């Protein structure tokens, strides 16, 4: 019995320590679980902010490539072919700048944006081909806008699709 009494303080400490260690383990596990959930929530929030920003940027891009906005750019003294070159380059540069936004857009939206961009560039070239070679830049711009107005408003429909999608996605 004397040998057992020497272990009594250790047994008492063990009896006190085991519940404490179990509670500590549960606390740490709960803390890690809550932190994991918080990180996931912040990630989802950040991702939805990125999506919203992508939709905003691509809507702005669509607004900038509207023919009514394109004709206001550049010097009025340019030749028609110079205007077309600079306009096409501007559209392409801005498109490339925003191309990373496709990560946050749906495949359908991105395809609509690409199609709209190509349609505007195609309209520039078709308008140029349809005019006589000595037309002024002002005449070209007028015909360009009229041709756009006579066609389907693909830019407005793309922007409307972006508006609808942001309500669904975000």
mmCIF file of N, CA and C in Angstrom, residues 28-111:
data_model
loop_
_atom_site.group_PDB
_atom_site.id
_atom_site.type_symbol
_atom_site.label_atom_id
_atom_site.label_comp_id
_atom_site.label_asym_id
_atom_site.label_seq_id
_atom_site.Cartn_x
_atom_site.Cartn_y
_atom_site.Cartn_z
ATOM 1 N N UNK A 28 -9.834 23.716 -29.332
ATOM 2 C CA UNK A 28 -8.947 23.915 -30.485
ATOM 3 C C UNK A 28 -9.619 23.422 -31.762
ATOM 4 N N UNK A 29 -10.267 22.264 -31.685
ATOM 5 C CA UNK A 29 -10.964 21.726 -32.861
ATOM 6 C C UNK A 29 -12.083 22.678 -33.305
ATOM 7 N N UNK A 30 -12.871 23.192 -32.364
ATOM 8 C CA UNK A 30 -13.945 24.142 -32.699
ATOM 9 C C UNK A 30 -13.369 25.428 -33.285
ATOM 10 N N UNK A 31 -12.282 25.906 -32.726
ATOM 11 C CA UNK A 31 -11.636 27.126 -33.213
ATOM 12 C C UNK A 31 -11.144 26.944 -34.645
ATOM 13 N N UNK A 32 -10.520 25.810 -34.927
ATOM 14 C CA UNK A 32 -10.022 25.533 -36.287
ATOM 15 C C UNK A 32 -11.191 25.425 -37.260
ATOM 16 N N UNK A 33 -12.266 24.783 -36.855
ATOM 17 C CA UNK A 33 -13.443 24.650 -37.711
ATOM 18 C C UNK A 33 -14.044 26.023 -38.021
ATOM 19 N N UNK A 34 -14.179 26.857 -37.008
ATOM 20 C CA UNK A 34 -14.719 28.200 -37.231
ATOM 21 C C UNK A 34 -13.819 29.028 -38.134
ATOM 22 N N UNK A 35 -12.514 28.948 -37.939
ATOM 23 C CA UNK A 35 -11.583 29.694 -38.791
ATOM 24 C C UNK A 35 -11.645 29.200 -40.239
ATOM 25 N N UNK A 36 -11.800 27.912 -40.429
ATOM 26 C CA UNK A 36 -11.932 27.356 -41.779
ATOM 27 C C UNK A 36 -13.201 27.884 -42.449
ATOM 28 N N UNK A 37 -14.294 27.907 -41.705
ATOM 29 C CA UNK A 37 -15.545 28.442 -42.245
ATOM 30 C C UNK A 37 -15.407 29.929 -42.565
ATOM 31 N N UNK A 38 -14.711 30.663 -41.717
ATOM 32 C CA UNK A 38 -14.504 32.088 -41.954
ATOM 33 C C UNK A 38 -13.690 32.322 -43.226
ATOM 34 N N UNK A 39 -12.666 31.521 -43.417
ATOM 35 C CA UNK A 39 -11.839 31.638 -44.630
ATOM 36 C C UNK A 39 -12.666 31.327 -45.867
ATOM 37 N N UNK A 40 -13.495 30.286 -45.786
ATOM 38 C CA UNK A 40 -14.362 29.951 -46.924
ATOM 39 C C UNK A 40 -15.337 31.082 -47.216
ATOM 40 N N UNK A 41 -15.912 31.662 -46.180
ATOM 41 C CA UNK A 41 -16.861 32.756 -46.359
ATOM 42 C C UNK A 41 -16.180 33.972 -46.975
ATOM 43 N N UNK A 42 -14.985 34.290 -46.500
ATOM 44 C CA UNK A 42 -14.245 35.411 -47.078
ATOM 45 C C UNK A 42 -13.869 35.128 -48.531
ATOM 46 N N UNK A 43 -13.555 33.893 -48.821
ATOM 47 C CA UNK A 43 -13.206 33.514 -50.190
ATOM 48 C C UNK A 43 -14.417 33.678 -51.108
ATOM 49 N N UNK A 44 -15.574 33.228 -50.655
ATOM 50 C CA UNK A 44 -16.793 33.356 -51.452
ATOM 51 C C UNK A 44 -17.128 34.828 -51.646
ATOM 52 N N UNK A 45 -17.000 35.609 -50.583
ATOM 53 C CA UNK A 45 -17.284 37.044 -50.677
ATOM 54 C C UNK A 45 -16.325 37.711 -51.655
ATOM 55 N N UNK A 46 -15.061 37.387 -51.564
ATOM 56 C CA UNK A 46 -14.062 37.962 -52.468
ATOM 57 C C UNK A 46 -14.337 37.549 -53.903
ATOM 58 N N UNK A 47 -14.722 36.298 -54.102
ATOM 59 C CA UNK A 47 -15.007 35.806 -55.448
ATOM 60 C C UNK A 47 -16.220 36.515 -56.040
ATOM 61 N N UNK A 48 -17.239 36.756 -55.230
ATOM 62 C CA UNK A 48 -18.418 37.453 -55.759
ATOM 63 C C UNK A 48 -18.079 38.906 -56.067
ATOM 64 N N UNK A 49 -17.180 39.504 -55.287
ATOM 65 C CA UNK A 49 -16.730 40.863 -55.599
ATOM 66 C C UNK A 49 -15.960 40.886 -56.908
ATOM 67 N N UNK A 50 -15.126 39.870 -57.126
ATOM 68 C CA UNK A 50 -14.384 39.771 -58.387
ATOM 69 C C UNK A 50 -15.333 39.598 -59.568
ATOM 70 N N UNK A 51 -16.363 38.787 -59.375
ATOM 71 C CA UNK A 51 -17.341 38.586 -60.448
ATOM 72 C C UNK A 51 -18.072 39.885 -60.759
ATOM 73 N N UNK A 52 -18.484 40.578 -59.726
ATOM 74 C CA UNK A 52 -19.188 41.837 -59.941
ATOM 75 C C UNK A 52 -18.288 42.839 -60.661
ATOM 76 N N UNK A 53 -17.040 42.895 -60.258
ATOM 77 C CA UNK A 53 -16.097 43.810 -60.913
ATOM 78 C C UNK A 53 -15.882 43.405 -62.375
ATOM 79 N N UNK A 54 -15.819 42.115 -62.648
ATOM 80 C CA UNK A 54 -15.636 41.654 -64.026
ATOM 81 C C UNK A 54 -16.833 42.053 -64.893
ATOM 82 N N UNK A 55 -18.030 41.889 -64.362
ATOM 83 C CA UNK A 55 -19.215 42.276 -65.121
ATOM 84 C C UNK A 55 -19.241 43.788 -65.349
ATOM 85 N N UNK A 56 -18.815 44.542 -64.343
ATOM 86 C CA UNK A 56 -18.752 46.000 -64.503
ATOM 87 C C UNK A 56 -17.745 46.391 -65.581
ATOM 88 N N UNK A 57 -16.576 45.786 -65.534
ATOM 89 C CA UNK A 57 -15.540 46.138 -66.505
ATOM 90 C C UNK A 57 -15.948 45.771 -67.918
ATOM 91 N N UNK A 58 -16.588 44.634 -68.092
ATOM 92 C CA UNK A 58 -16.982 44.231 -69.432
ATOM 93 C C UNK A 58 -18.174 45.051 -69.928
ATOM 94 N N UNK A 59 -19.030 45.497 -69.022
ATOM 95 C CA UNK A 59 -20.107 46.410 -69.423
ATOM 96 C C UNK A 59 -19.515 47.738 -69.884
ATOM 97 N N UNK A 60 -18.517 48.205 -69.173
ATOM 98 C CA UNK A 60 -17.826 49.434 -69.579
ATOM 99 C C UNK A 60 -17.140 49.252 -70.937
ATOM 100 N N UNK A 61 -16.533 48.094 -71.145
ATOM 101 C CA UNK A 61 -15.919 47.803 -72.447
ATOM 102 C C UNK A 61 -16.963 47.857 -73.554
ATOM 103 N N UNK A 62 -18.116 47.251 -73.315
ATOM 104 C CA UNK A 62 -19.178 47.249 -74.325
ATOM 105 C C UNK A 62 -19.655 48.682 -74.594
ATOM 106 N N UNK A 63 -19.732 49.474 -73.563
ATOM 107 C CA UNK A 63 -20.141 50.869 -73.731
ATOM 108 C C UNK A 63 -19.112 51.626 -74.577
ATOM 109 N N UNK A 64 -17.852 51.337 -74.370
ATOM 110 C CA UNK A 64 -16.795 52.046 -75.096
ATOM 111 C C UNK A 64 -16.724 51.653 -76.566
ATOM 112 N N UNK A 65 -17.166 50.446 -76.904
ATOM 113 C CA UNK A 65 -17.078 50.048 -78.318
ATOM 114 C C UNK A 65 -18.365 50.335 -79.092
ATOM 115 N N UNK A 66 -19.312 50.979 -78.456
ATOM 116 C CA UNK A 66 -20.499 51.412 -79.195
ATOM 117 C C UNK A 66 -20.040 52.399 -80.265
ATOM 118 N N UNK A 67 -20.544 52.266 -81.471
ATOM 119 C CA UNK A 67 -20.145 53.189 -82.541
ATOM 120 C C UNK A 67 -20.349 54.656 -82.191
ATOM 121 N N UNK A 68 -21.396 54.979 -81.457
ATOM 122 C CA UNK A 68 -21.623 56.385 -81.090
ATOM 123 C C UNK A 68 -20.499 56.923 -80.212
ATOM 124 N N UNK A 69 -19.854 56.065 -79.451
ATOM 125 C CA UNK A 69 -18.720 56.491 -78.631
ATOM 126 C C UNK A 69 -17.406 56.412 -79.405
ATOM 127 N N UNK A 70 -17.316 55.477 -80.326
ATOM 128 C CA UNK A 70 -16.083 55.332 -81.111
ATOM 129 C C UNK A 70 -15.849 56.525 -82.036
ATOM 130 N N UNK A 71 -16.928 57.064 -82.596
ATOM 131 C CA UNK A 71 -16.761 58.154 -83.568
ATOM 132 C C UNK A 71 -16.299 59.451 -82.912
ATOM 133 N N UNK A 72 -16.392 59.542 -81.614
ATOM 134 C CA UNK A 72 -15.974 60.749 -80.912
ATOM 135 C C UNK A 72 -14.475 60.764 -80.622
ATOM 136 N N UNK A 73 -13.821 59.657 -80.851
ATOM 137 C CA UNK A 73 -12.398 59.567 -80.545
ATOM 138 C C UNK A 73 -11.563 60.044 -81.727
ATOM 139 N N UNK A 74 -10.365 60.412 -81.430
ATOM 140 C CA UNK A 74 -9.329 60.751 -82.407
ATOM 141 C C UNK A 74 -9.585 62.094 -83.095
ATOM 142 N N UNK A 75 -8.565 62.515 -83.768
ATOM 143 C CA UNK A 75 -8.551 63.809 -84.451
ATOM 144 C C UNK A 75 -9.479 63.781 -85.664
ATOM 145 N N UNK A 76 -10.161 64.874 -85.900
ATOM 146 C CA UNK A 76 -11.081 64.977 -87.039
ATOM 147 C C UNK A 76 -10.342 65.106 -88.370
ATOM 148 N N UNK A 77 -9.053 65.340 -88.309
ATOM 149 C CA UNK A 77 -8.257 65.514 -89.523
ATOM 150 C C UNK A 77 -7.695 64.199 -90.063
ATOM 151 N N UNK A 78 -7.998 63.086 -89.425
ATOM 152 C CA UNK A 78 -7.483 61.800 -89.880
ATOM 153 C C UNK A 78 -8.142 61.381 -91.195
ATOM 154 N N UNK A 79 -7.420 60.568 -91.924
ATOM 155 C CA UNK A 79 -8.026 59.923 -93.093
ATOM 156 C C UNK A 79 -8.899 58.780 -92.588
ATOM 157 N N UNK A 80 -9.821 58.347 -93.406
ATOM 158 C CA UNK A 80 -10.760 57.303 -92.994
ATOM 159 C C UNK A 80 -10.006 56.027 -92.624
ATOM 160 N N UNK A 81 -9.043 55.620 -93.447
ATOM 161 C CA UNK A 81 -8.325 54.379 -93.158
ATOM 162 C C UNK A 81 -7.494 54.503 -91.875
ATOM 163 N N UNK A 82 -7.007 55.700 -91.550
ATOM 164 C CA UNK A 82 -6.282 55.907 -90.294
ATOM 165 C C UNK A 82 -7.231 55.794 -89.093
ATOM 166 N N UNK A 83 -8.419 56.365 -89.256
ATOM 167 C CA UNK A 83 -9.425 56.259 -88.201
ATOM 168 C C UNK A 83 -9.784 54.805 -87.947
ATOM 169 N N UNK A 84 -9.979 54.053 -89.008
ATOM 170 C CA UNK A 84 -10.329 52.633 -88.868
ATOM 171 C C UNK A 84 -9.205 51.886 -88.169
ATOM 172 N N UNK A 85 -7.973 52.138 -88.594
ATOM 173 C CA UNK A 85 -6.826 51.458 -87.975
ATOM 174 C C UNK A 85 -6.745 51.775 -86.486
ATOM 175 N N UNK A 86 -6.833 53.055 -86.135
ATOM 176 C CA UNK A 86 -6.721 53.455 -84.731
ATOM 177 C C UNK A 86 -7.893 52.940 -83.892
ATOM 178 N N UNK A 87 -9.070 52.968 -84.474
ATOM 179 C CA UNK A 87 -10.247 52.474 -83.767
ATOM 180 C C UNK A 87 -10.130 50.979 -83.519
ATOM 181 N N UNK A 88 -9.751 50.239 -84.539
ATOM 182 C CA UNK A 88 -9.590 48.791 -84.388
ATOM 183 C C UNK A 88 -8.502 48.468 -83.360
ATOM 184 N N UNK A 89 -7.418 49.200 -83.400
ATOM 185 C CA UNK A 89 -6.325 48.986 -82.439
ATOM 186 C C UNK A 89 -6.789 49.289 -81.021
ATOM 187 N N UNK A 90 -7.535 50.355 -80.848
ATOM 188 C CA UNK A 90 -8.056 50.714 -79.527
ATOM 189 C C UNK A 90 -8.983 49.634 -78.990
ATOM 190 N N UNK A 91 -9.874 49.154 -79.836
ATOM 191 C CA UNK A 91 -10.794 48.087 -79.422
ATOM 192 C C UNK A 91 -10.009 46.841 -79.028
ATOM 193 N N UNK A 92 -9.053 46.466 -79.850
ATOM 194 C CA UNK A 92 -8.273 45.264 -79.584
ATOM 195 C C UNK A 92 -7.437 45.412 -78.308
ATOM 196 N N UNK A 93 -6.831 46.563 -78.112
ATOM 197 C CA UNK A 93 -6.014 46.786 -76.909
ATOM 198 C C UNK A 93 -6.865 46.721 -75.644
ATOM 199 N N UNK A 94 -8.018 47.360 -75.692
ATOM 200 C CA UNK A 94 -8.884 47.337 -74.517
ATOM 201 C C UNK A 94 -9.438 45.935 -74.270
ATOM 202 N N UNK A 95 -9.727 45.219 -75.328
ATOM 203 C CA UNK A 95 -10.202 43.845 -75.185
ATOM 204 C C UNK A 95 -9.123 42.980 -74.535
ATOM 205 N N UNK A 96 -7.893 43.104 -75.005
ATOM 206 C CA UNK A 96 -6.799 42.327 -74.426
ATOM 207 C C UNK A 96 -6.568 42.698 -72.969
ATOM 208 N N UNK A 97 -6.706 43.975 -72.650
ATOM 209 C CA UNK A 97 -6.549 44.422 -71.266
ATOM 210 C C UNK A 97 -7.592 43.765 -70.359
ATOM 211 N N UNK A 98 -8.795 43.596 -70.859
ATOM 212 C CA UNK A 98 -9.889 43.033 -70.069
ATOM 213 C C UNK A 98 -10.064 41.529 -70.249
ATOM 214 N N UNK A 99 -9.224 40.893 -71.018
ATOM 215 C CA UNK A 99 -9.436 39.471 -71.322
ATOM 216 C C UNK A 99 -9.363 38.566 -70.099
ATOM 217 N N UNK A 100 -8.676 38.983 -69.058
ATOM 218 C CA UNK A 100 -8.609 38.155 -67.846
ATOM 219 C C UNK A 100 -9.969 38.062 -67.152
ATOM 220 N N UNK A 101 -10.885 38.942 -67.480
ATOM 221 C CA UNK A 101 -12.202 38.932 -66.841
ATOM 222 C C UNK A 101 -13.038 37.724 -67.247
ATOM 223 N N UNK A 102 -12.613 37.036 -68.295
ATOM 224 C CA UNK A 102 -13.370 35.862 -68.724
ATOM 225 C C UNK A 102 -13.370 34.776 -67.660
ATOM 226 N N UNK A 103 -12.431 34.825 -66.715
ATOM 227 C CA UNK A 103 -12.404 33.856 -65.618
ATOM 228 C C UNK A 103 -13.656 33.947 -64.753
ATOM 229 N N UNK A 104 -14.253 35.122 -64.686
ATOM 230 C CA UNK A 104 -15.375 35.351 -63.796
ATOM 231 C C UNK A 104 -16.714 35.398 -64.515
ATOM 232 N N UNK A 105 -16.700 35.400 -65.839
ATOM 233 C CA UNK A 105 -17.931 35.461 -66.618
ATOM 234 C C UNK A 105 -18.342 34.068 -67.063
ATOM 235 N N UNK A 106 -19.610 33.926 -67.387
ATOM 236 C CA UNK A 106 -20.049 32.661 -67.951
ATOM 237 C C UNK A 106 -19.528 32.552 -69.384
ATOM 238 N N UNK A 107 -19.476 31.346 -69.853
ATOM 239 C CA UNK A 107 -18.975 31.101 -71.215
ATOM 240 C C UNK A 107 -19.842 31.829 -72.253
ATOM 241 N N UNK A 108 -21.132 31.823 -72.038
ATOM 242 C CA UNK A 108 -22.067 32.476 -72.959
ATOM 243 C C UNK A 108 -21.829 33.987 -72.998
ATOM 244 N N UNK A 109 -21.646 34.598 -71.835
ATOM 245 C CA UNK A 109 -21.398 36.043 -71.783
ATOM 246 C C UNK A 109 -20.101 36.394 -72.485
ATOM 247 N N UNK A 110 -19.076 35.627 -72.219
ATOM 248 C CA UNK A 110 -17.789 35.915 -72.853
ATOM 249 C C UNK A 110 -17.905 35.794 -74.364
ATOM 250 N N UNK A 111 -18.604 34.785 -74.838
ATOM 251 C CA UNK A 111 -18.769 34.605 -76.279
ATOM 252 C C UNK A 111 -19.552 35.762 -76.882
#
